XYZ file of C-alpha atoms in Angstrom:
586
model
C 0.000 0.000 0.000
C 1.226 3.494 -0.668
C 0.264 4.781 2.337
C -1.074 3.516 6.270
C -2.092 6.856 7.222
C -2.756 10.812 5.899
C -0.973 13.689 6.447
C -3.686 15.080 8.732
C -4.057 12.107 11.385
C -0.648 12.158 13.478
C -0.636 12.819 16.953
C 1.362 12.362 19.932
C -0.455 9.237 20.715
C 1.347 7.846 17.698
C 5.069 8.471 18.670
C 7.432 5.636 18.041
C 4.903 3.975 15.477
C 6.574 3.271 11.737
C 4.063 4.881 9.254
C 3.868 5.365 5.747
C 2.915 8.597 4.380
C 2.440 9.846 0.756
C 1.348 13.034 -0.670
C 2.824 16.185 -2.188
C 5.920 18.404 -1.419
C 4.567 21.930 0.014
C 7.692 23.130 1.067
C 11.571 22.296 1.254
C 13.430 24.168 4.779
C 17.169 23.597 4.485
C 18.587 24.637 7.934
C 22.390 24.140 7.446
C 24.114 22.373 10.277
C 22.804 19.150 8.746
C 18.625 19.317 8.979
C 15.995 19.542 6.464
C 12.644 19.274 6.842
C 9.878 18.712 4.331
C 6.381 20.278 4.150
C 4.225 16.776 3.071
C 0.801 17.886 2.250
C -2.352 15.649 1.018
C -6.255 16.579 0.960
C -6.135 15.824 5.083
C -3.245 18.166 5.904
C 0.393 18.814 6.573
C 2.922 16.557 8.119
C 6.594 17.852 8.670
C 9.401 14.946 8.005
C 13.046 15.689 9.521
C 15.948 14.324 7.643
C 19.523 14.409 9.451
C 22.276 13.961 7.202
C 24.233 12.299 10.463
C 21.614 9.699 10.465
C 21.838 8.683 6.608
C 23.509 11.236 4.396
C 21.989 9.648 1.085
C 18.555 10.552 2.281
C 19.469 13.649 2.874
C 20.844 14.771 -0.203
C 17.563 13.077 -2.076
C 15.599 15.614 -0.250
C 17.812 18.674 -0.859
C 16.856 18.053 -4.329
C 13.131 17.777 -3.536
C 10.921 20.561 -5.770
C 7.775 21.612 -4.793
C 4.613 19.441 -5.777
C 7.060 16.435 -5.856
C 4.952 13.497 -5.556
C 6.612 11.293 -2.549
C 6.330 8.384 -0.626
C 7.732 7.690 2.316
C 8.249 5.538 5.474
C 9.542 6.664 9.049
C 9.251 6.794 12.928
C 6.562 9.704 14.481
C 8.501 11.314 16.662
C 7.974 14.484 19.632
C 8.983 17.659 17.843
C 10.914 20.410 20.026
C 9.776 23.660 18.344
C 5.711 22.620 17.945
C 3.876 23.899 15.494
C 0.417 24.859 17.254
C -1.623 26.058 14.135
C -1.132 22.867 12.422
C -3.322 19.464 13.839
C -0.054 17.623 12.845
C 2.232 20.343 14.757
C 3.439 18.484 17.970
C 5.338 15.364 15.510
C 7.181 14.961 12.774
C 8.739 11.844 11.261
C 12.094 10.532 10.818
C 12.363 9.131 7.421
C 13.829 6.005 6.448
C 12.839 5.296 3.424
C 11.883 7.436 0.347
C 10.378 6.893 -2.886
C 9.689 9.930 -5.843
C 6.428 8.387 -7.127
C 7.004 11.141 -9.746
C 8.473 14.493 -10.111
C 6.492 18.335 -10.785
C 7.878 21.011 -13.043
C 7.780 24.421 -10.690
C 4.265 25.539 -10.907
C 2.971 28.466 -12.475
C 1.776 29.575 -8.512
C 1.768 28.827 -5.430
C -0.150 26.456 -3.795
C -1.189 28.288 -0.865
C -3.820 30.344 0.848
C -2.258 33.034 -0.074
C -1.168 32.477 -3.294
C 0.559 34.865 -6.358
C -1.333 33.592 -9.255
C -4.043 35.548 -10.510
C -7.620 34.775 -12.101
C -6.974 33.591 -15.531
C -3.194 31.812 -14.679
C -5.454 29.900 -11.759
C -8.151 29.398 -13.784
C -5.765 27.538 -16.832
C -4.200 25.882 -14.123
C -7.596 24.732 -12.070
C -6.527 21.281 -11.012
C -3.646 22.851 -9.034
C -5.513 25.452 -7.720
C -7.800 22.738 -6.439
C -4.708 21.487 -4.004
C -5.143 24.845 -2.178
C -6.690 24.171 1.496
C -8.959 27.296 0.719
C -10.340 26.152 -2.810
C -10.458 22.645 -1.795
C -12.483 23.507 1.569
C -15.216 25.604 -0.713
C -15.480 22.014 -2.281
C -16.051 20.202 0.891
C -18.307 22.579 2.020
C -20.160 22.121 -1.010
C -20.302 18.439 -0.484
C -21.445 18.636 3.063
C -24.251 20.728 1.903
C -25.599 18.529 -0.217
C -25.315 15.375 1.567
C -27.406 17.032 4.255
C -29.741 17.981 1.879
C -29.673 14.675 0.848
C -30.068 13.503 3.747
C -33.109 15.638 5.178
C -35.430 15.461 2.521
C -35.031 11.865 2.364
C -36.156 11.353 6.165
C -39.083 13.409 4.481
C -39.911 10.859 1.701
C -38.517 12.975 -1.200
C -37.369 10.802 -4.085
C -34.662 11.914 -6.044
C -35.432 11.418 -9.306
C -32.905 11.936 -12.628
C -34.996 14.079 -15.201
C -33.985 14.471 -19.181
C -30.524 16.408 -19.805
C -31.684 16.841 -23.533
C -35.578 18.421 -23.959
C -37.643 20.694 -25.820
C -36.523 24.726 -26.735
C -38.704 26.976 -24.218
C -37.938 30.324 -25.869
C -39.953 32.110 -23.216
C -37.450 32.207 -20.531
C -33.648 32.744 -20.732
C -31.860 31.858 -23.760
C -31.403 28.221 -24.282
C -28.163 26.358 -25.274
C -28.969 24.681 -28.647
C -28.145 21.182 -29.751
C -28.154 19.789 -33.056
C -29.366 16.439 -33.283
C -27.615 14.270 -36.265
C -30.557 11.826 -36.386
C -32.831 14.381 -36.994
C -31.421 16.841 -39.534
C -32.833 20.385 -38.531
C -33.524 19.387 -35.566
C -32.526 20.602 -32.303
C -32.466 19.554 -28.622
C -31.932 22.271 -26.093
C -30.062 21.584 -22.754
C -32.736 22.597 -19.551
C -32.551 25.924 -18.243
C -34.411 23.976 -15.166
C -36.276 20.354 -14.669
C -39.327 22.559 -14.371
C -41.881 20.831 -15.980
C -40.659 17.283 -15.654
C -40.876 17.824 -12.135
C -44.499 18.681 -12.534
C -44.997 15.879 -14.969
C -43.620 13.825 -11.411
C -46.162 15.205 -9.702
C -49.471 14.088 -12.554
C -47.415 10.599 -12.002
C -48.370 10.704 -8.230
C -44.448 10.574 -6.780
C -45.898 13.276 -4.330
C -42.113 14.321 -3.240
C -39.337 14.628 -5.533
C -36.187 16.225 -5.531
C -32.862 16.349 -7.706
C -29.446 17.854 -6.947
C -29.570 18.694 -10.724
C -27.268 20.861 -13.821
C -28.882 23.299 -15.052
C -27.573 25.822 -18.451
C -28.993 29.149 -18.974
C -26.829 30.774 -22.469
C -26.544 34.662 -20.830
C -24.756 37.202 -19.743
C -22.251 36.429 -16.945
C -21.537 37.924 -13.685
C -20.457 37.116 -10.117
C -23.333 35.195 -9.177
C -23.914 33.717 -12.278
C -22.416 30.472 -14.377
C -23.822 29.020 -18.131
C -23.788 25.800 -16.084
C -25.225 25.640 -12.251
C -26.623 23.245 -9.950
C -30.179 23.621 -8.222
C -31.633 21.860 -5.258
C -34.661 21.727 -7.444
C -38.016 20.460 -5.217
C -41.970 19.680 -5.552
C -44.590 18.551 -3.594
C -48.013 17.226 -4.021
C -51.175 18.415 -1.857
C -49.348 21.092 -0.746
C -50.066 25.053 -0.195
C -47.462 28.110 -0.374
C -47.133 27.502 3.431
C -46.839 24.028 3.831
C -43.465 24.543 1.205
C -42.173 27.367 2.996
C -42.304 25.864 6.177
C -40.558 22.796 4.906
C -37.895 24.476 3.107
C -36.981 26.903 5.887
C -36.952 23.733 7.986
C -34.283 22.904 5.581
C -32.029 25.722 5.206
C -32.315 25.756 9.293
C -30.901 22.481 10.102
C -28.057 23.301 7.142
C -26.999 26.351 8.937
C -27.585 24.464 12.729
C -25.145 21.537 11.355
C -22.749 22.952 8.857
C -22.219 26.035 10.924
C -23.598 25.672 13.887
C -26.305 28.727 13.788
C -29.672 28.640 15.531
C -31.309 30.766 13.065
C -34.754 32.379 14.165
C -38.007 32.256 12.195
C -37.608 33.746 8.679
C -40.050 36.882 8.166
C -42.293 37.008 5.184
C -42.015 40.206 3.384
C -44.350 41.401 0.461
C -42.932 42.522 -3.206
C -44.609 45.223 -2.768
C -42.371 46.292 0.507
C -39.202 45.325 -0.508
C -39.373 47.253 -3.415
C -41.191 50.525 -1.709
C -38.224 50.329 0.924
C -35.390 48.183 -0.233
C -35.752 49.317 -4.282
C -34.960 45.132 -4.404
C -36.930 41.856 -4.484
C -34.040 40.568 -2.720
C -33.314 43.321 0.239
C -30.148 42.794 2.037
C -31.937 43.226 5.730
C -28.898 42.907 7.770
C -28.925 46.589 8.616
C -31.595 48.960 8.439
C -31.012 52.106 6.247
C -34.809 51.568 4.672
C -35.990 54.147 2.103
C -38.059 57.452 2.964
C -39.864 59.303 0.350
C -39.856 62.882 1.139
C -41.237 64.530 -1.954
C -44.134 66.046 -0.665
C -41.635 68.130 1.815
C -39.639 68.972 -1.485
C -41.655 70.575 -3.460
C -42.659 74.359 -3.798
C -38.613 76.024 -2.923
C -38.003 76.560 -6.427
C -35.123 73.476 -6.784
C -36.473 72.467 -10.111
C -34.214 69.099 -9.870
C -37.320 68.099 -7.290
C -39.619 69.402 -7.976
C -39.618 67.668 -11.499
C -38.949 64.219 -10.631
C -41.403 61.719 -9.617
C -39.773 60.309 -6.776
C -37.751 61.742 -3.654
C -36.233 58.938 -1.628
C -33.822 59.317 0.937
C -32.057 57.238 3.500
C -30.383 57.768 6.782
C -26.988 56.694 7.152
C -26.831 56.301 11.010
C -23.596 57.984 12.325
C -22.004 58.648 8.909
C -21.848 62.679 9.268
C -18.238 62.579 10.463
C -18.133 61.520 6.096
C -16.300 64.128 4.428
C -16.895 66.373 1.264
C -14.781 63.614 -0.584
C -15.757 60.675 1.033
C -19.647 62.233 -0.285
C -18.511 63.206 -3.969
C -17.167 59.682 -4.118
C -20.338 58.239 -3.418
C -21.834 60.577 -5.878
C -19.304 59.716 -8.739
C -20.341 56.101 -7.174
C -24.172 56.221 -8.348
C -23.613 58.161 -11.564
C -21.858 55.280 -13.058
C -23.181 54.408 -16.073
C -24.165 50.847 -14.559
C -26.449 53.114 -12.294
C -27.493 55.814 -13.830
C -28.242 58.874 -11.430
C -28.391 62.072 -12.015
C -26.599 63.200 -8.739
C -26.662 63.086 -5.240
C -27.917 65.624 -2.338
C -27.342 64.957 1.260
C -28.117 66.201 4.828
C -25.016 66.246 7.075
C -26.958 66.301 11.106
C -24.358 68.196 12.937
C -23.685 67.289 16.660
C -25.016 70.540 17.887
C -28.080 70.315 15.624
C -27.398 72.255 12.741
C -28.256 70.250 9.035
C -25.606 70.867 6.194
C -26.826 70.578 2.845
C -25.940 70.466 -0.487
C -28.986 72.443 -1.068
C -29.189 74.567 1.653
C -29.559 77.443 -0.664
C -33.189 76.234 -1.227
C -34.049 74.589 1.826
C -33.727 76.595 5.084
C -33.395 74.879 8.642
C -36.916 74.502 9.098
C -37.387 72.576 6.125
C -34.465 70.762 6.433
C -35.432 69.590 10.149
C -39.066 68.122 8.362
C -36.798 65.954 6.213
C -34.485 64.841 9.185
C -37.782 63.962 11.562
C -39.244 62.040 8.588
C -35.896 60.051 8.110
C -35.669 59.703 12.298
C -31.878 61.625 11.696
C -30.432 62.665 14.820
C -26.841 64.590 15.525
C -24.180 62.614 13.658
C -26.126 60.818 10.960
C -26.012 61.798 6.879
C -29.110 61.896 4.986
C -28.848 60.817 1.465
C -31.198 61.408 -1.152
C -32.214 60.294 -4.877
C -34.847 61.545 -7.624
C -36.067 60.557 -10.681
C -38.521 58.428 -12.136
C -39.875 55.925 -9.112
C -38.883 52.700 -10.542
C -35.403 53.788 -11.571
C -34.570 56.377 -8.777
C -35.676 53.524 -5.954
C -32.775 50.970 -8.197
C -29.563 53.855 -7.665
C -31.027 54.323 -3.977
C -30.758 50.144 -3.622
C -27.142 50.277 -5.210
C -26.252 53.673 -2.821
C -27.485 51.706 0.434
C -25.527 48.683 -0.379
C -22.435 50.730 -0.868
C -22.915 52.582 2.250
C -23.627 49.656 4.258
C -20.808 48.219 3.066
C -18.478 51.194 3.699
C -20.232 51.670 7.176
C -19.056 47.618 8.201
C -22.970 47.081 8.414
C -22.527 43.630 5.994
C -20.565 40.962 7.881
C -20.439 37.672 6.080
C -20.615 36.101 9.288
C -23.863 37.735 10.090
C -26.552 35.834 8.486
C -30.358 37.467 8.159
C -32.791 35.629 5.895
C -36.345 35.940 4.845
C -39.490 35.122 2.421
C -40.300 37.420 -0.640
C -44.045 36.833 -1.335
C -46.919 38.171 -3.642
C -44.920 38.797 -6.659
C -46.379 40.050 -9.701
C -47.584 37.496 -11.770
C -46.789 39.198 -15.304
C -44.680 42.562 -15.972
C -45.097 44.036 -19.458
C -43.030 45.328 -22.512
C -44.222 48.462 -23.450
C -42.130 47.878 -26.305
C -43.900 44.939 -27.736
C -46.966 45.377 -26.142
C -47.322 42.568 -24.387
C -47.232 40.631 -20.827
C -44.727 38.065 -20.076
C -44.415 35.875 -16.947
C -42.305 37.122 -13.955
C -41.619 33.872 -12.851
C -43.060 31.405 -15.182
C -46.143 30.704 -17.250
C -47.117 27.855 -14.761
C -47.008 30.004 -11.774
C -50.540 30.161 -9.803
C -52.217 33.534 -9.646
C -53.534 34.298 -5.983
C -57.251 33.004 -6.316
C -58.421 36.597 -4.755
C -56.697 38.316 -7.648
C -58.397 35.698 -10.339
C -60.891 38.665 -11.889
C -58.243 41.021 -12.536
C -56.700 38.503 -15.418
C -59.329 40.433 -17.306
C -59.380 43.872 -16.259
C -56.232 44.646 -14.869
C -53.653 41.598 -15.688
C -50.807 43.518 -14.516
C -51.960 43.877 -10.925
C -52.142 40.180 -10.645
C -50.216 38.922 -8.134
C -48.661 35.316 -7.880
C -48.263 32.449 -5.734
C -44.563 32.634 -5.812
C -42.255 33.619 -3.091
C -38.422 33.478 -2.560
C -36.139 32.987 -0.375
C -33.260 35.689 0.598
C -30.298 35.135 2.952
C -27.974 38.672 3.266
C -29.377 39.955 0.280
C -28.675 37.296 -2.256
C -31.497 35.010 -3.753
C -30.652 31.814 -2.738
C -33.904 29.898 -4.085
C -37.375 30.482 -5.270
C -41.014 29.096 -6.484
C -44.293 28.955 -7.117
C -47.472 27.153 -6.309
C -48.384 25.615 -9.755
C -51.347 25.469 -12.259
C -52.735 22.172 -12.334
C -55.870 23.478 -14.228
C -56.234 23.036 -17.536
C -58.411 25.867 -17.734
C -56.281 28.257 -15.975
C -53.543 26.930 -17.379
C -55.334 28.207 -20.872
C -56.423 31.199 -19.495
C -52.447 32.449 -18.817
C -51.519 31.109 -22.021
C -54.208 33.655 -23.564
C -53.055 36.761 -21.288
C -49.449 35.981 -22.644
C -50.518 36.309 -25.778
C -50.109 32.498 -26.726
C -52.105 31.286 -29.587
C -53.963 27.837 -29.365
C -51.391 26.274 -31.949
C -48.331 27.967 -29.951
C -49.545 26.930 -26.331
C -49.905 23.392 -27.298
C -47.138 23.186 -29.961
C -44.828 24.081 -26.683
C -46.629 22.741 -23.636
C -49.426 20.469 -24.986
C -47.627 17.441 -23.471
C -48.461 18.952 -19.909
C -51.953 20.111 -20.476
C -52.618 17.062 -21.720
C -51.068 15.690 -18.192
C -53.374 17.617 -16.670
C -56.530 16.099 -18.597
C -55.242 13.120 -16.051
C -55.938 14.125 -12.805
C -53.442 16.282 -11.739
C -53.023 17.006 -8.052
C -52.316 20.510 -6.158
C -48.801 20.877 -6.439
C -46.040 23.372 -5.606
C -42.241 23.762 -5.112
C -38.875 25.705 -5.453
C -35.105 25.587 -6.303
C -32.132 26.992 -4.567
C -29.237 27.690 -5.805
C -27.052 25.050 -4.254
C -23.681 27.389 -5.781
C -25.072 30.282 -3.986
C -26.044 28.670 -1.274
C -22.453 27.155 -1.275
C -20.913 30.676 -1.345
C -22.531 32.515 1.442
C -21.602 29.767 3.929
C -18.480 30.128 2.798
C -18.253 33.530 2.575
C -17.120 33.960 -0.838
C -18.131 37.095 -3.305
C -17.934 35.079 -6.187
C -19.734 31.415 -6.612
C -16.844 30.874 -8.751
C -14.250 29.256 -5.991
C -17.253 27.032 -5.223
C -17.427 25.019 -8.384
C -14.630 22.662 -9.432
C -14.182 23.898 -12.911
C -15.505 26.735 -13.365
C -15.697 29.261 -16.839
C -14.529 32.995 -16.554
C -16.411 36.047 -17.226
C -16.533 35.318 -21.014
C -18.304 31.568 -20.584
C -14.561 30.009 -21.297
C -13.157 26.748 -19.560
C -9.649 28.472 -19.649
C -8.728 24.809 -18.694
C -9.708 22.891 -21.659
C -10.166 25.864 -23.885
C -13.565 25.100 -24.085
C -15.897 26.679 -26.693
C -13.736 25.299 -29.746
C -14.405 24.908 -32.917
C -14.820 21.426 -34.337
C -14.326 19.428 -37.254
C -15.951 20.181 -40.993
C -17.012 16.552 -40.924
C -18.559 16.926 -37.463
C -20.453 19.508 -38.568
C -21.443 17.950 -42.085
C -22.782 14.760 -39.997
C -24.999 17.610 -38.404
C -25.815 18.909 -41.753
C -24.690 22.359 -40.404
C -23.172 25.264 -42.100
C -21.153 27.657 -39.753
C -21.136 31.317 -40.807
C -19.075 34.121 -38.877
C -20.170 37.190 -39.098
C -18.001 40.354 -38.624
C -19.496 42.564 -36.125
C -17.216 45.166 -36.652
């Protein structure tokens, strides 16, 4: 055998056994006066072997010509070190080798395998598989696995089935944009790969499997970002006989006992919020709600002082940042420079500076005396020592740069601590949003999402006030999963098709096989997906779900690994009967 025990295992208890060991070479220390000591590293940890050139001088030498990543074996007595190591599990031994075997040599790599290392992005992305030997990159992936065995693991003791559903389907051009592909036994023709299992897993449900889950790849061809990969995984769930409560009971049962026993966290009850809310205070359907800072609309206290910049926008939102006068003029025209990025899009920014001895500052105190200035600060509940920041514009858009400017002030302020975790339920989305553009509705969620049944008449009059059985769920302002109660109606069912403008020949040309299901006797159903790559990288505390994924693509959709999209072939794509045309976009 190559090896009797790992790297990470050796205590005191084991001095004056003979083990073997094998792993890689972290480090090389050559002390003069005879001593060197190796760094021997494997998946479990680090275990320090001594060699003493007065004890065998050939040994020696072998490992003064030892590289880094060397692959070794080796066989020696645990012995009682004199300078311990107490940040390493393995610090109080070391072993006195006596035999040593290169099971195969490394080239120097490109960077360093360590928490800390000097390789950037792209060079550790190219290089993935030794960036995996990091303890930091390799924990995110044992996190990840302890995640989903619990989850595993829980919603089996709840008689969940995990069930494999198709990799290759149908086109649904309603949602995100599919990834195509061709099929050769059906010239023309093309499969798409699933953006989710969604309506297999309803399918599940017609068949009567009342509980089904699947740990499950899912591709979605769009724009990337931190939070987002063409290929993810969901924790993608359904449930028969089941209303919106019964599933958001069960799932925050869930993400409870994953916090209680991967990080030990009694988390309390997660509140329910309303769309409507989040958006009126938060300007998000996913409100970070670890701090406070909520929005308050002050244009009726605006208006009338002849500062036309108010007085013609729609909306007046401002929040308090609490203690954040001590900010200086810079510190405040950064922030404005901040939200007039083009990726926000404001106009400016006015603030409120509450002095200690209760005098207010303004950018616009050339309009607004004290008086009017002191409305503002008792509507925001400002008191000596706080800033008072403030947005306008059009409501929808103004309440989006006052999200992005709380974020960035919270997270300037210290008020978003990865290590503070606050969750909660978004409920009573909108069903449908329109383009004004085309003229039409489309679903917010999906087309199979329930409308609330109080909210059933206004599919005629007033389809865009319709909200929908849907809800999410939002840990430190990231959505970590999400879902619906579903139509099992095949009249209702019909009924959305017809308010998203589907014709009779286009509903059942793309969904007929699952109204037809429902002809069957279809049952009440309902369920959700997280994001098990998100979910991944807030335990972890990671700003990117990037370090979470084995091999992941970069910013462009590239495996920098494999070099992955390529082109292929001219008989590969002949077999296809394709014909591949670049087009210059310049």
């Amino acid at each position: 055998m190559y090896r009797n025990h790992t790297c990470g295992e050796l205590t005191l208890a084991n001095v004056d056994n003979i083990v073997i060991l094998a792993g890689w070479v972290q480090k090389v220390r050559k002390l003069g006066g005879g001593m060197t000591f190796v760094d021997l590293r494997d998946r479990y940890g680090i275990t320090q072997l001594a060699f003493n050139r007065s004890v065998d001088e050939e040994l020696y030498e072998q490992a003064n010509k030892l590289g880094r990543e060397f692959v070794l074996q080796v066989t020696g007595k645990v012995q009682e070190r004199e300078s311990k190591n107490p940040n390493n599990p393995t610090g109080d031994i070391e072993i006195i080798v006596s035999e040593m075997v290169i099971l195969n040599a490394s080239d120097t790599p490109p960077f360093t395998i360590e928490d800390e290392t000097d390789g950037g992005d792209d060079l550790r992305m190219k290089y993935r598989y030794l960036d995996l030997r990091r303890n930091i990159v390799r924990g995110n992936l044992e996190l990840r696995h302890k995640i989903a065995f619990e989850t595993r693991r829980y919603l089996d003791e709840r008689n969940f089935l995990e069930v494999e559903t198709p990799v290759l389907i149908g086109s649904t051009p309603e949602g995100a944009r599919d990834f195509i592909v061709p099929s050769r036994m059906n010239p023309g023709e093309f499969y798409a790969l699933p953006q989710s299992p969604q309506l297999f897993k309803q399918l599940l449900m017609v068949s009567g499997f009342d509980r089904y889950f699947q740990i499950v790849k899912c591709f979605r061809d769009e724009d990337l970002r931190a939070d987002r990969q063409p290929e993810f995984t969901q924790i993608d769930c359904e449930m028969s006989f089941v209303k919106q409560e019964d599933v958001l009971e069960m799932f925050e049962g869930m993400t409870r006992h994953l916090f209680k026993k991967i990080k030990g966290i009694d988390l309390p009850a997660f509140p329910r919020m309303t769309y409507e809310h989040a958006m009126k205070y938060y300007g998000s359907d996913k409100p970070d709600t670890r701090f406070g800072m909520e929005f308050v609309e002050i244009k009726d206290l605006t208006i009338g002082k002849d500062f036309v910049v108010f007085d013609s926008s729609e909306y007046v939102g401002a929040i308090c940042a609490k203690g954040a006068a001590t900010y200086t003029r810079k510190q405040i025209d950064k922030l404005t420079d901040y939200v007039k990025r083009p990726q926000i899009g404001a106009k400016g920014l006015v603030y409120v500076r509450c002095e200690e001895d209760g005098t207010l500052k303004s950018s616009v105190d050339k309009f607004y005396d004290q008086d009017t200035l002191k409305l503002w600060a008792e509507r925001c509940k400002a008191e000596p020592g706080d800033l008072i920041l403030i947005i306008c514009g059009e409501t929808e858009k103004a309440q989006k740069q006052l999200c992005e400017l709380r974020l960035e002030v919270g997270e300037q302020l210290g008020l978003r601590d990865k290590n503070t975790f606050s969750c909660l339920w978004v409920v009573d989305f909108p069903l449908l949003e329109k383009d004004e553009e085309l003229g039409r509705y489309f679903a917010k969620h999906h087309p199979f999402t329930s409308p609330k049944e109080e909210d059933f008449a206004l599919l005629d009059s007033n389809p865009g006030a319709v909200r929908a059985n849907a809800y999410d769920m939002v840990i430190n302002g990231v959505e970590v999963g999400g879902g619906s109660v579903r139509i099992y109606n095949s009249q209702l069912q019909n009924k959305i098709f017809s308010v998203l403008g589907f014709s009779e020949e286009k509903a059942q040309a793309q969904f007929g096989f699952l109204m037809n299901a429902f002809k069957y006797g279809a049952p009440p159903h309902a369920g959700l997906a997280f994001g098990l790559d998100r979910l991944v990288s807030l335990f972890a505390g990671l700003d990117s779900i990037r370090d979470c994924i084995a091999f992941p693509k970069n910013t462009s959709g590239r495996d920098m690994m494999i070099d992955a999209p390529s082109t292929v072939e001219q008989e590969q794509l002949d077999e296809l009967h394709l014909k591949v045309t670049i087009i210059d976009k310049t």
